[in-house]
CSV table of C-alpha atoms and ligand atoms in Angstrom, one decimal:
chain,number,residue,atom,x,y,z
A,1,UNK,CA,-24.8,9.4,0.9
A,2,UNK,CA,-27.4,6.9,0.4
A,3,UNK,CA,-28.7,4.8,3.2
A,4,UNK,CA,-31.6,2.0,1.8
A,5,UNK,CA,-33.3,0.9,5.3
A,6,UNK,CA,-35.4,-2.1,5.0
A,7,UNK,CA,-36.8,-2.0,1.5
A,8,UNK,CA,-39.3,-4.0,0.1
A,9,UNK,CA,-41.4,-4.0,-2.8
A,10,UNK,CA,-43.9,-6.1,-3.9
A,11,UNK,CA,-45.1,-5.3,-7.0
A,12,UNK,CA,-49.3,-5.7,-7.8
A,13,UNK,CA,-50.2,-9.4,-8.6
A,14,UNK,CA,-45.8,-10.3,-7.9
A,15,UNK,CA,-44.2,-11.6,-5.1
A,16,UNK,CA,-41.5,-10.0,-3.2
A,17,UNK,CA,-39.3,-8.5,-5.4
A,18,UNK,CA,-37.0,-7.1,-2.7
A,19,UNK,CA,-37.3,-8.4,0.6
A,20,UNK,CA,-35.6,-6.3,3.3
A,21,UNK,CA,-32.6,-4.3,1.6
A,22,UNK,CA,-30.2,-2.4,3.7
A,23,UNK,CA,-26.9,-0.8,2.8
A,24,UNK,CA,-25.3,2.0,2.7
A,25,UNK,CA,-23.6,4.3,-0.1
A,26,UNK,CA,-20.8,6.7,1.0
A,27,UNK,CA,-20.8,9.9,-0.1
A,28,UNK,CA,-18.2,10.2,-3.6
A,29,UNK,CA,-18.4,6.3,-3.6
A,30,UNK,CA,-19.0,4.5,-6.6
A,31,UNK,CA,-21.3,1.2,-5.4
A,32,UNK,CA,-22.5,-1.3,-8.0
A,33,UNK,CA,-25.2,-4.3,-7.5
A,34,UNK,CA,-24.5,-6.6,-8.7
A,35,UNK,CA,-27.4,-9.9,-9.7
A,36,UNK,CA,-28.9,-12.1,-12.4
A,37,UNK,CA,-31.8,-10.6,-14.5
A,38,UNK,CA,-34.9,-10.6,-12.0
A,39,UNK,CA,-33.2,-10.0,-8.6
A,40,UNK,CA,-34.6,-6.9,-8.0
A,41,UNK,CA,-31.5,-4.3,-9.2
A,42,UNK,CA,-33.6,-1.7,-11.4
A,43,UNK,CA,-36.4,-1.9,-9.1
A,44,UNK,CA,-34.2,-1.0,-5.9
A,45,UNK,CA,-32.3,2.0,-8.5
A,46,UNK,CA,-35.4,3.2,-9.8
A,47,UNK,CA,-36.9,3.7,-5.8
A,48,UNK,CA,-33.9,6.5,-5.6
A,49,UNK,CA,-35.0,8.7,-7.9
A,50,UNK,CA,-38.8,8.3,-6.8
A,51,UNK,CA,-39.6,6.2,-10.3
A,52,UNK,CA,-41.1,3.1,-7.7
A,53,UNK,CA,-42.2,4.2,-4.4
A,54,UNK,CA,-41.0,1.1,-1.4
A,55,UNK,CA,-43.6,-1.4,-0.3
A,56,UNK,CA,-41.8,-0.9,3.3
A,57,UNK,CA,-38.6,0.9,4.5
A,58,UNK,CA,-37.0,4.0,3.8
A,59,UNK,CA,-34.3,5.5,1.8
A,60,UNK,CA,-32.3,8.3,2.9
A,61,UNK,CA,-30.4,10.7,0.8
A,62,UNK,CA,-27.7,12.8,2.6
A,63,UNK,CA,-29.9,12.0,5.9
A,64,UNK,CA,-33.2,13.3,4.3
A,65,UNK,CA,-35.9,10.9,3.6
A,66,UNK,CA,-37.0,11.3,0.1
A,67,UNK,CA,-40.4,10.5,0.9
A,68,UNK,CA,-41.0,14.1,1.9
A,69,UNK,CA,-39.1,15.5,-0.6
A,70,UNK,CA,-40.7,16.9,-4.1
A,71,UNK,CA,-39.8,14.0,-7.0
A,72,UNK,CA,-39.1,17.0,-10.0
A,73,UNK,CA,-36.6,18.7,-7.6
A,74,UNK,CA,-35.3,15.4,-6.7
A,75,UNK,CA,-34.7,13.9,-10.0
A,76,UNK,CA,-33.2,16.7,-11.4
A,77,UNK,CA,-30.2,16.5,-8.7
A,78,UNK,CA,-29.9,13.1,-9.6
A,79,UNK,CA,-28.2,12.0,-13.0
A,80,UNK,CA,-29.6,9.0,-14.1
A,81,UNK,CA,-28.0,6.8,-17.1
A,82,UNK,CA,-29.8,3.8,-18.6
A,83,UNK,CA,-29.1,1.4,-20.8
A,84,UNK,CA,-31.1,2.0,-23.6
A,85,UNK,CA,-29.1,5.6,-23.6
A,86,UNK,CA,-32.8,7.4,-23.9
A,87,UNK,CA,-31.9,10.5,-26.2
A,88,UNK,CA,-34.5,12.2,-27.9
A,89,UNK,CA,-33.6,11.6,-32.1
A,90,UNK,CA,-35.1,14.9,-33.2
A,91,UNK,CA,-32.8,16.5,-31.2
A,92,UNK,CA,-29.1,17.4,-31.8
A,93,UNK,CA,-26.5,16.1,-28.9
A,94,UNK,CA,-26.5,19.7,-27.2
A,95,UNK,CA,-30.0,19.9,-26.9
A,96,UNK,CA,-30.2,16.8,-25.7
A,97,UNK,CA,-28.0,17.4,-22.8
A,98,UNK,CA,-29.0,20.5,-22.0
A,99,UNK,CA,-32.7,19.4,-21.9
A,100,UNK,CA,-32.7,20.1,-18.0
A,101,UNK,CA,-30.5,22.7,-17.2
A,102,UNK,CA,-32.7,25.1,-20.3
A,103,UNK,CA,-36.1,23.9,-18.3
A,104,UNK,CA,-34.2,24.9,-15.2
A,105,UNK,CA,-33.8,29.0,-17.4
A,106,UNK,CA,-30.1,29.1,-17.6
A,107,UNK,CA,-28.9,31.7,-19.6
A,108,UNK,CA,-28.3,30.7,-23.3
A,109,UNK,CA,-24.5,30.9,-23.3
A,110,UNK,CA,-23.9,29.6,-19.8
A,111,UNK,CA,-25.5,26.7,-21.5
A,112,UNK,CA,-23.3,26.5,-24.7
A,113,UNK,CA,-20.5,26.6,-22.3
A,114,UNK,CA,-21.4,24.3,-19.9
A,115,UNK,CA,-22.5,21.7,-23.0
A,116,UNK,CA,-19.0,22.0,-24.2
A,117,UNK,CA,-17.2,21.6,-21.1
A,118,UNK,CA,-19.8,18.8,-20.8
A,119,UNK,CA,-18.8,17.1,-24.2
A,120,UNK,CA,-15.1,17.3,-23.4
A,121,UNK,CA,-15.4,15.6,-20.3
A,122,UNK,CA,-17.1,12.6,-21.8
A,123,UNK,CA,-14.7,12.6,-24.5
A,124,UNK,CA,-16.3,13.9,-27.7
A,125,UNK,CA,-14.7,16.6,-29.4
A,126,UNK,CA,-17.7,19.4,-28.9
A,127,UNK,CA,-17.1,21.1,-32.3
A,128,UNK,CA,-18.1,17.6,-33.7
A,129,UNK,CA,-20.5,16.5,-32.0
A,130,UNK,CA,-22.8,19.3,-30.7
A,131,UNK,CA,-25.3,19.5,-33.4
A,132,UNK,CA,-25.0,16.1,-34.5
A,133,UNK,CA,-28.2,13.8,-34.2
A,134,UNK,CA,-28.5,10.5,-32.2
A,135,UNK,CA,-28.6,8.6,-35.1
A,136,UNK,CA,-25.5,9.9,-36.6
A,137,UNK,CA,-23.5,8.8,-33.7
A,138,UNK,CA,-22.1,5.2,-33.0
A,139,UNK,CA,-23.8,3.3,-29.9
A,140,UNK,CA,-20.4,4.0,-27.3
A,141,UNK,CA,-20.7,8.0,-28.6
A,142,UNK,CA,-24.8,8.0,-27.8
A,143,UNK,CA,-23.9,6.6,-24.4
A,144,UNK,CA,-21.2,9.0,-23.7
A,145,UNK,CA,-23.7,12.1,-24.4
A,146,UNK,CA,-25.9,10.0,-22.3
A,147,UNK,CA,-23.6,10.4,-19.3
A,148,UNK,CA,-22.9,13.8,-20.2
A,149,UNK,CA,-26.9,14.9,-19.9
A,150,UNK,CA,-26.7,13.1,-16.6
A,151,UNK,CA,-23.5,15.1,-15.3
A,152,UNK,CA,-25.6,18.5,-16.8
A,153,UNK,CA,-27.0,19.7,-13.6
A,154,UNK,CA,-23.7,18.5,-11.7
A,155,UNK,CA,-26.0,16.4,-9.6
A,156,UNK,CA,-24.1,15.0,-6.5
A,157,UNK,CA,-25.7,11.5,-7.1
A,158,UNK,CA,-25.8,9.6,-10.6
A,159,UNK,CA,-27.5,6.5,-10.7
A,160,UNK,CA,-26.5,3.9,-14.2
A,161,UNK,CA,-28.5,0.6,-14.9
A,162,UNK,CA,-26.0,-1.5,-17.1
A,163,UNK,CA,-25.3,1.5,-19.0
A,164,UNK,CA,-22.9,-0.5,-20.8
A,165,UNK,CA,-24.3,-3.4,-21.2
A,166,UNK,CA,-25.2,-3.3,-25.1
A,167,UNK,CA,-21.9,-1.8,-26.1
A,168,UNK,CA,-19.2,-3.9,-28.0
A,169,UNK,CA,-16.2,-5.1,-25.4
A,170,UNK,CA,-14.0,-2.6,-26.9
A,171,UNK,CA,-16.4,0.9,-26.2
A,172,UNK,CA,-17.5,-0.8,-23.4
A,173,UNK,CA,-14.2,-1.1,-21.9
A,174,UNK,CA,-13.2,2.5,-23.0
A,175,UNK,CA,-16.4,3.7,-21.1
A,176,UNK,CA,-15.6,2.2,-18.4
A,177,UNK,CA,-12.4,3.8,-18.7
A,178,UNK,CA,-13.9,7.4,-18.9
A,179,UNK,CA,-16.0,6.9,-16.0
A,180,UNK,CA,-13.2,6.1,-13.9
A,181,UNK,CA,-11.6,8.7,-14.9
A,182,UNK,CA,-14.5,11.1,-14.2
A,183,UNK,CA,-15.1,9.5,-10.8
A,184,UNK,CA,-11.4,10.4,-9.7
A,185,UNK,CA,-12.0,13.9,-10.8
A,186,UNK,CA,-15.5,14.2,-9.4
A,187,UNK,CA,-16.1,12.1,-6.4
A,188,UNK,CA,-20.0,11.3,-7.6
A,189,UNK,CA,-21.9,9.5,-5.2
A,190,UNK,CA,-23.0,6.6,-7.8
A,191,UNK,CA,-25.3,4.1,-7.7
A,192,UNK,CA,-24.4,1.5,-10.9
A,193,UNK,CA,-26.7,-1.5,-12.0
A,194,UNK,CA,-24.7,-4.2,-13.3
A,195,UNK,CA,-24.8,-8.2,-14.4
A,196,UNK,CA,-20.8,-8.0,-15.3
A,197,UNK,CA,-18.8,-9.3,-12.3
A,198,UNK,CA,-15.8,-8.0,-14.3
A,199,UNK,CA,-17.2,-4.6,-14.6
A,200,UNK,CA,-17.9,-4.2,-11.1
A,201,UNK,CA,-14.8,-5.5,-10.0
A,202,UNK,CA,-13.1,-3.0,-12.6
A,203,UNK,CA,-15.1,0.4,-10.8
A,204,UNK,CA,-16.7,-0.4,-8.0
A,205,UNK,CA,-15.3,1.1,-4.1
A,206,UNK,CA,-17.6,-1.5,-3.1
A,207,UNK,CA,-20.0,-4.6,-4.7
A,208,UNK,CA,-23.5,-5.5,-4.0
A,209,UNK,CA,-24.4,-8.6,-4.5
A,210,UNK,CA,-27.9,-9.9,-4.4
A,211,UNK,CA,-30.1,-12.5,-5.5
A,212,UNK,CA,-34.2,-13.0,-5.4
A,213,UNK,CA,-34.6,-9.6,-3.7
A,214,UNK,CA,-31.8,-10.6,-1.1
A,215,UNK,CA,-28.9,-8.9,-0.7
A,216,UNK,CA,-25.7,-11.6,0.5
A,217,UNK,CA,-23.1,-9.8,0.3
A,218,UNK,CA,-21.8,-6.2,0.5
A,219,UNK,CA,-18.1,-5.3,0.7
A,220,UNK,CA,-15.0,-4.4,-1.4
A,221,UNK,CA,-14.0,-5.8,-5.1
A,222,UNK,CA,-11.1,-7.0,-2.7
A,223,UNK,CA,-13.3,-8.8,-0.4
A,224,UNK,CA,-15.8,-10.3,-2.8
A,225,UNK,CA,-13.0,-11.7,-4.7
A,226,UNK,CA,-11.2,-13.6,-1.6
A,227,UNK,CA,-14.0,-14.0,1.4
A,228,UNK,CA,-17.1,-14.9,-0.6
A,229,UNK,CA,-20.0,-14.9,2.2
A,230,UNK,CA,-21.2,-18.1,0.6
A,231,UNK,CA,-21.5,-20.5,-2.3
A,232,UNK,CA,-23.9,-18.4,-4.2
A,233,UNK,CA,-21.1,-15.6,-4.3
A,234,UNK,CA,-18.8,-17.3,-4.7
A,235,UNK,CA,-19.8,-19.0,-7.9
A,236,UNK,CA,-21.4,-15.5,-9.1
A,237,UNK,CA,-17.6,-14.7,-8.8
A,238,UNK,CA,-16.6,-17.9,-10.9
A,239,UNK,CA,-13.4,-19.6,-9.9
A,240,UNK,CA,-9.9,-17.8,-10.9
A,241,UNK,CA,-11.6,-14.5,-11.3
A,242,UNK,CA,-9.1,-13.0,-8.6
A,243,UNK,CA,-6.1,-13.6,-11.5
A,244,UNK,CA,-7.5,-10.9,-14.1
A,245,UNK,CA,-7.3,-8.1,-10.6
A,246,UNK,CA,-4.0,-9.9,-9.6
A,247,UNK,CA,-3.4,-6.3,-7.5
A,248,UNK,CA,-5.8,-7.5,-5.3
A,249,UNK,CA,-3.4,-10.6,-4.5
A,250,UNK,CA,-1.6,-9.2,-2.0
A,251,UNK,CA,1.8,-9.9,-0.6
A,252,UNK,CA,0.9,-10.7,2.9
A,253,UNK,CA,-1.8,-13.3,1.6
A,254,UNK,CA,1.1,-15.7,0.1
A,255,UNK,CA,4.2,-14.8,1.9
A,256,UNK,CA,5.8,-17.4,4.0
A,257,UNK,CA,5.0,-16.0,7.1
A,258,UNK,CA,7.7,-18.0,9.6
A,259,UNK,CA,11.1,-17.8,7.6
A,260,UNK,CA,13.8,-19.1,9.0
A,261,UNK,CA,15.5,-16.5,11.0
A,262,UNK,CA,19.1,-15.3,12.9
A,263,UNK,CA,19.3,-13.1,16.0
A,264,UNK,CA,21.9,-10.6,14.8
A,265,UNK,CA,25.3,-11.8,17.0
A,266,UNK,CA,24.9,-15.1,16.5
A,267,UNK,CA,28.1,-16.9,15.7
A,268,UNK,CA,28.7,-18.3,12.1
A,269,UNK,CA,29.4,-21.5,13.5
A,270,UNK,CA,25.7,-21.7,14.9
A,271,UNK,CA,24.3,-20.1,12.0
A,272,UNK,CA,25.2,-22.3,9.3
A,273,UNK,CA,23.8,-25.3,11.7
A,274,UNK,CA,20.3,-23.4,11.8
A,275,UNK,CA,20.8,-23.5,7.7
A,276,UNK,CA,21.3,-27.5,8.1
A,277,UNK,CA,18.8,-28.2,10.0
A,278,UNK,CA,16.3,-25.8,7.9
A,279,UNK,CA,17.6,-27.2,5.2
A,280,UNK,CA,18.3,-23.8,3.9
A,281,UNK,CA,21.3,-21.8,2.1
A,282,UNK,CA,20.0,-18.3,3.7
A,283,UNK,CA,18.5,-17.1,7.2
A,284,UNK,CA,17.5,-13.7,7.7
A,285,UNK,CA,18.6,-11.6,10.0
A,286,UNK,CA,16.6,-9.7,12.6
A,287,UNK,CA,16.9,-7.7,16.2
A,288,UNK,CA,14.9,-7.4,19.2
A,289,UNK,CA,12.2,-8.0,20.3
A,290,UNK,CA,10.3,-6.7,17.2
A,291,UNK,CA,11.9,-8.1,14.6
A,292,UNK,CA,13.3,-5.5,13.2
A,293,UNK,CA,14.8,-6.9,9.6
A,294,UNK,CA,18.9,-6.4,9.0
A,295,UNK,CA,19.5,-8.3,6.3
A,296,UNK,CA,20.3,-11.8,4.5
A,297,UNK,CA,23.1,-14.4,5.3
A,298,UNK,CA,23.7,-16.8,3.0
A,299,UNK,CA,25.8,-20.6,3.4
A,300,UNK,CA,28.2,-19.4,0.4
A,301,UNK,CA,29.6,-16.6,2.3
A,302,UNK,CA,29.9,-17.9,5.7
A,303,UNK,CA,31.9,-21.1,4.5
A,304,UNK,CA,33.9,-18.9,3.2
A,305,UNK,CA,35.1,-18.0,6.5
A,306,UNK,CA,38.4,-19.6,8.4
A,307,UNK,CA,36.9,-18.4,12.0
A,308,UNK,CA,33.3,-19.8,12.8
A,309,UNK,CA,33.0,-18.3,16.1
A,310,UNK,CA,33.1,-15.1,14.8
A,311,UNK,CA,29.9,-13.4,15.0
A,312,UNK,CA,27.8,-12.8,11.6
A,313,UNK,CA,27.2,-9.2,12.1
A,314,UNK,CA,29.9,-8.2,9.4
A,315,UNK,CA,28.8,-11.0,7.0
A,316,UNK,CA,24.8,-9.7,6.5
A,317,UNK,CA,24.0,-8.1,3.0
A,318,UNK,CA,20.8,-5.7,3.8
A,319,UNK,CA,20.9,-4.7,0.1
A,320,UNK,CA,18.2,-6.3,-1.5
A,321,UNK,CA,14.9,-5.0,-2.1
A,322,UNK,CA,11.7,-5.7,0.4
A,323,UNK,CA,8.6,-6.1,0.0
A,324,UNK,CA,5.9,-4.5,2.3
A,325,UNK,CA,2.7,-6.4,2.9
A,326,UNK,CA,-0.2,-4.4,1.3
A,327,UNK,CA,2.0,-4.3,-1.8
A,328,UNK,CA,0.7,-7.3,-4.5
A,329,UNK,CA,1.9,-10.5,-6.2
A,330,UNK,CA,2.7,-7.8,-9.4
A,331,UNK,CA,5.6,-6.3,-7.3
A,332,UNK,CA,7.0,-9.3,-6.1
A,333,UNK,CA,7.0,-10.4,-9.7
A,334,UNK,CA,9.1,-7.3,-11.0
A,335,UNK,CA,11.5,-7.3,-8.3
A,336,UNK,CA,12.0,-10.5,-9.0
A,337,UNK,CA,12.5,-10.0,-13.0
A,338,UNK,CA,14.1,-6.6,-12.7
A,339,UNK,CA,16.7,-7.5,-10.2
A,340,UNK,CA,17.2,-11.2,-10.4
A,341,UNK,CA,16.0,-11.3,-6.9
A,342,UNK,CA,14.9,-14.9,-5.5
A,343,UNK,CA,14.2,-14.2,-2.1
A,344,UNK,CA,12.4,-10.9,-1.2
A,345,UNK,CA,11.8,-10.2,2.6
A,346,UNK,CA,8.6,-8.7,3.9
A,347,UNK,CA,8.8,-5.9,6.0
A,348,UNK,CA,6.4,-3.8,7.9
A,349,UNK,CA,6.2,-0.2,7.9
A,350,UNK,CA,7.9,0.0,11.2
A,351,UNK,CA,10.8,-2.1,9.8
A,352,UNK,CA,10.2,-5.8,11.5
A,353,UNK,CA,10.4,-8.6,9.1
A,354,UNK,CA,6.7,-10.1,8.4
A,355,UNK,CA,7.6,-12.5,6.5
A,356,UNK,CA,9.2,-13.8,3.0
A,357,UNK,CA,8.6,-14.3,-0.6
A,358,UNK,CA,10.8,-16.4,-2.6
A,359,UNK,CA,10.7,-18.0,-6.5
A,360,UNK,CA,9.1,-21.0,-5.1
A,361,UNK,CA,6.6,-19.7,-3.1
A,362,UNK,CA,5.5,-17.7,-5.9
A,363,UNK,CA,5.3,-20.3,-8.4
A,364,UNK,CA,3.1,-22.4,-5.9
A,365,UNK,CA,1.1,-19.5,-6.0
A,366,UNK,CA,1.1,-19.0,-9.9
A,367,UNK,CA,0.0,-22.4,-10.6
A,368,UNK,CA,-3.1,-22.6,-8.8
A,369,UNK,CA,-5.1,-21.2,-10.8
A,370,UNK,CA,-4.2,-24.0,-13.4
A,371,UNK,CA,-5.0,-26.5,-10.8
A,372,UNK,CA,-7.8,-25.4,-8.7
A,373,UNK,CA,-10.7,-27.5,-7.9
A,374,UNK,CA,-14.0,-26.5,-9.2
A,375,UNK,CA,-16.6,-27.3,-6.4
A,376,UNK,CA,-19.4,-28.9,-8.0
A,377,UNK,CA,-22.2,-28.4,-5.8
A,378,UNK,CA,-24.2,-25.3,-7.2
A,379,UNK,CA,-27.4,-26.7,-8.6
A,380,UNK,CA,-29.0,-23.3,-7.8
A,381,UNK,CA,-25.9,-21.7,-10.1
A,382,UNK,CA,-27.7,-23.5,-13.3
A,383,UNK,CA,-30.4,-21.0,-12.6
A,384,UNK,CA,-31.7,-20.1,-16.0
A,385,UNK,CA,-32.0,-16.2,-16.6
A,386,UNK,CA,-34.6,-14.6,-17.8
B,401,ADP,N1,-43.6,-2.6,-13.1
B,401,ADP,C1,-43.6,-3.9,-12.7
B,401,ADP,N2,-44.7,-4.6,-12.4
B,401,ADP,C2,-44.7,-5.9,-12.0
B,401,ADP,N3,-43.5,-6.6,-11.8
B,401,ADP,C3,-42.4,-5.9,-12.1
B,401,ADP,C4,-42.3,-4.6,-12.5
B,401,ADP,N4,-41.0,-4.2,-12.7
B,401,ADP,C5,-40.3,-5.3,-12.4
B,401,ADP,N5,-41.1,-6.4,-12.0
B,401,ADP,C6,-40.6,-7.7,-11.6
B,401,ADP,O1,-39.8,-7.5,-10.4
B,401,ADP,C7,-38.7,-8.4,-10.5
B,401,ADP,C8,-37.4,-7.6,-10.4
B,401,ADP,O2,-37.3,-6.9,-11.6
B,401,ADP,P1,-36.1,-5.8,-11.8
B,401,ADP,O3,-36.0,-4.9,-10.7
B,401,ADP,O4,-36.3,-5.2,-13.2
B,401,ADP,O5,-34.8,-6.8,-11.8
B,401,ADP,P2,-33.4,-6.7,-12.5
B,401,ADP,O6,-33.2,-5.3,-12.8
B,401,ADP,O7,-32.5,-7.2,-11.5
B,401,ADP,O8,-33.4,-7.5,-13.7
B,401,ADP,C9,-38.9,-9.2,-11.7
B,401,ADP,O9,-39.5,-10.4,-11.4
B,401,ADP,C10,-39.8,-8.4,-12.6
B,401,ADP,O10,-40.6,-9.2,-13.4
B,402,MG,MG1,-32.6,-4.3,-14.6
């Protein structure tokens, strides 16, 4: 865990460069901050491996202030992964990895070992790559032996500052890839530096955002994307973004939450008035007081029927598919495609009907994003960056 309690820095001759930073990183959580060039990011990265000492405040690692602790020891249990990947070019790939743990005496072929499993993780073929030289590998490779240098002591925190910034979109995206494949295995505590919106939202447990030293907003990908704390955020986000993590969209967000319903032993005569006066061919079906969901009546079948006092219990069909309300707007869609379903019921855990999804309602959905307003009111957004 990483708490930052009240930081601020002001460097010699600056202004406040971070002005009263507080969050916290769960342990195994991968956290990114997130801000234009200037807002303070490396600085506030660099203070948790001792590189820049806080004007004010404190920051706590696994409820030990660093302040007392010794900076070597510290940095070496930290992994740290820049942009600029930082690997020394008269050495080969293994020696460059291993540059801590041989300062640290482990034995020689512990060390061979470890570089291997090292270089698998990361995805380079070790037999390859081992006694290669920085310059013989391409930019994505470098970074990936850059990660693997940081993971060489197995430290419990990492800390990356837009270590993928100067790759191409295509090793940058397989990066990204690998480290969230790493992070599922290895439950780092990391602390990543980042001007990509899309890249945080792609790895991070939680975002945080901050401009001039500030931060505004702290919270899930999830979050970020849909409760923006204000207009700054929300145009850092840009408008749409939410459509490219459409998982995040989630069923109870654009269900229709007051369907028209049936009690179950209502009679058919009744039921198909409750369709009229809805103006609708179906009513679902529900019991007690908690809802609980039955099933689907529909005007085609009950016409069919010479007795309309008859109750509708034997006329429900409770097999279609239901949605619950965490699920996202991605399983509605395939239930819909997959089983020709217009109408998909929403149903809690505990079986009571939440609400409904239907074709409709879903297209509504779908075609904002073509017709969304674009606020124009962010002169502040036109902020040059540096
Ligand atoms: N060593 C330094 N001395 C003086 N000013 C610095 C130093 N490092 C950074 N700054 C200033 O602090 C501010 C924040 O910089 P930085 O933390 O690098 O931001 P970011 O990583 O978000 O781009 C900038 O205005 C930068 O010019
Ligand atoms: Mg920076």
């Amino acid at each position: 865990m990483i708490e930052f309690k009240d930081i601020t820095k002001t460097y010699q001759g600056n202004a406040e460069v971070l002005k009263g930073v507080s969050f916290t990183i769960e342990s195994g959580k991968l956290v990114s901050v997130i801000g234009r060039s200037g807002c303070g990011k490396t600085t506030l990265l660099r203070m948790v491996n001792r590189l820049v000492k806080p004007s004010q405040g404190h920051i706590f690692v696994d409820g030990k202030d660093i302040d007392g602790l010794d900076p070597i020891r510290l940095r070496r249990n930290i992994g740290y992964v820049i942009q600029q990947v930082g690997l020394f070019p008269h050495m080969t790939v293994a020696k460059n990895i291993m540059i801590i743990p041989k300062a640290e005496h482990f034995a020689k072929d512990k060390m061979d070992e470890r570089c291997r499993q090292l270089l698998t993780m990361v995805g380079l073929d070790p037999d390859k790559y081992m006694n290669r030289y920085p310059s013989e590998l391409s930019g994505g490779q470098q970074q990936r032996v850059g990660i693997a240098r940081a993971l060489a002591m197995d430290p419990k925190i990492i800390l990356m500052d837009e270590p993928f910034s100067a790759l191409d979109p295509l090793t940058r995206s397989s990066l990204q890839d690998q480290l969230l494949d790493l992070q599922t295995k290895m439950h780092k505590t990391i602390l990543f530096v980042t001007h990509d919106m899309d890249e945080a939202i792609k790895l991070s447990d939680k975002i945080c955002v901050m401009r001039k030293g500030k931060v505004l907003q702290y919270d899930t990908p999830e979050n970020i994307l849909k409760n923006p704390a204000n207009q700054y955020v929300s145009e850092f986000v840009g408008p749409n973004r939410i459509w490219s993590s459409p998982e995040f969209i989630k069923v109870r967000d654009i269900m229709i939450k007051d369907p028209r319903v049936t009690k179950i032993g209502q009679d058919t005569r009744r039921a198909l008035e409750k369709m009229r006066e809805g103006r609708v061919d179906t009513l679902l079906v529900v019991d007690g007081e908690d809802n609980r969901y039955l099933g689907i009546i529909s005007a085609n079948r009950l016409r069919q029927q010479p007795d309309l006092s008859v109750p509708i219990d034997k006329f429900i069909d409770s097999s279609g598919k239901v949605l619950r309300p965490g699920e996202n707007i991605v399983d509605a869609l395939k239930i819909m495609n997959e089983h020709g379903q217009h109408l998909i019921p929403v149903v809690t855990k505990a079986g009571s009907l939440a609400g409904l999804v239907t074709r409709s309602s879903l297209l509504t959905v779908l075609s904002q994003q073509y017709f969304s307003v674009e606020e124009d009111g962010g002169h502040e957004s036109k902020e040059v960056t540096k």
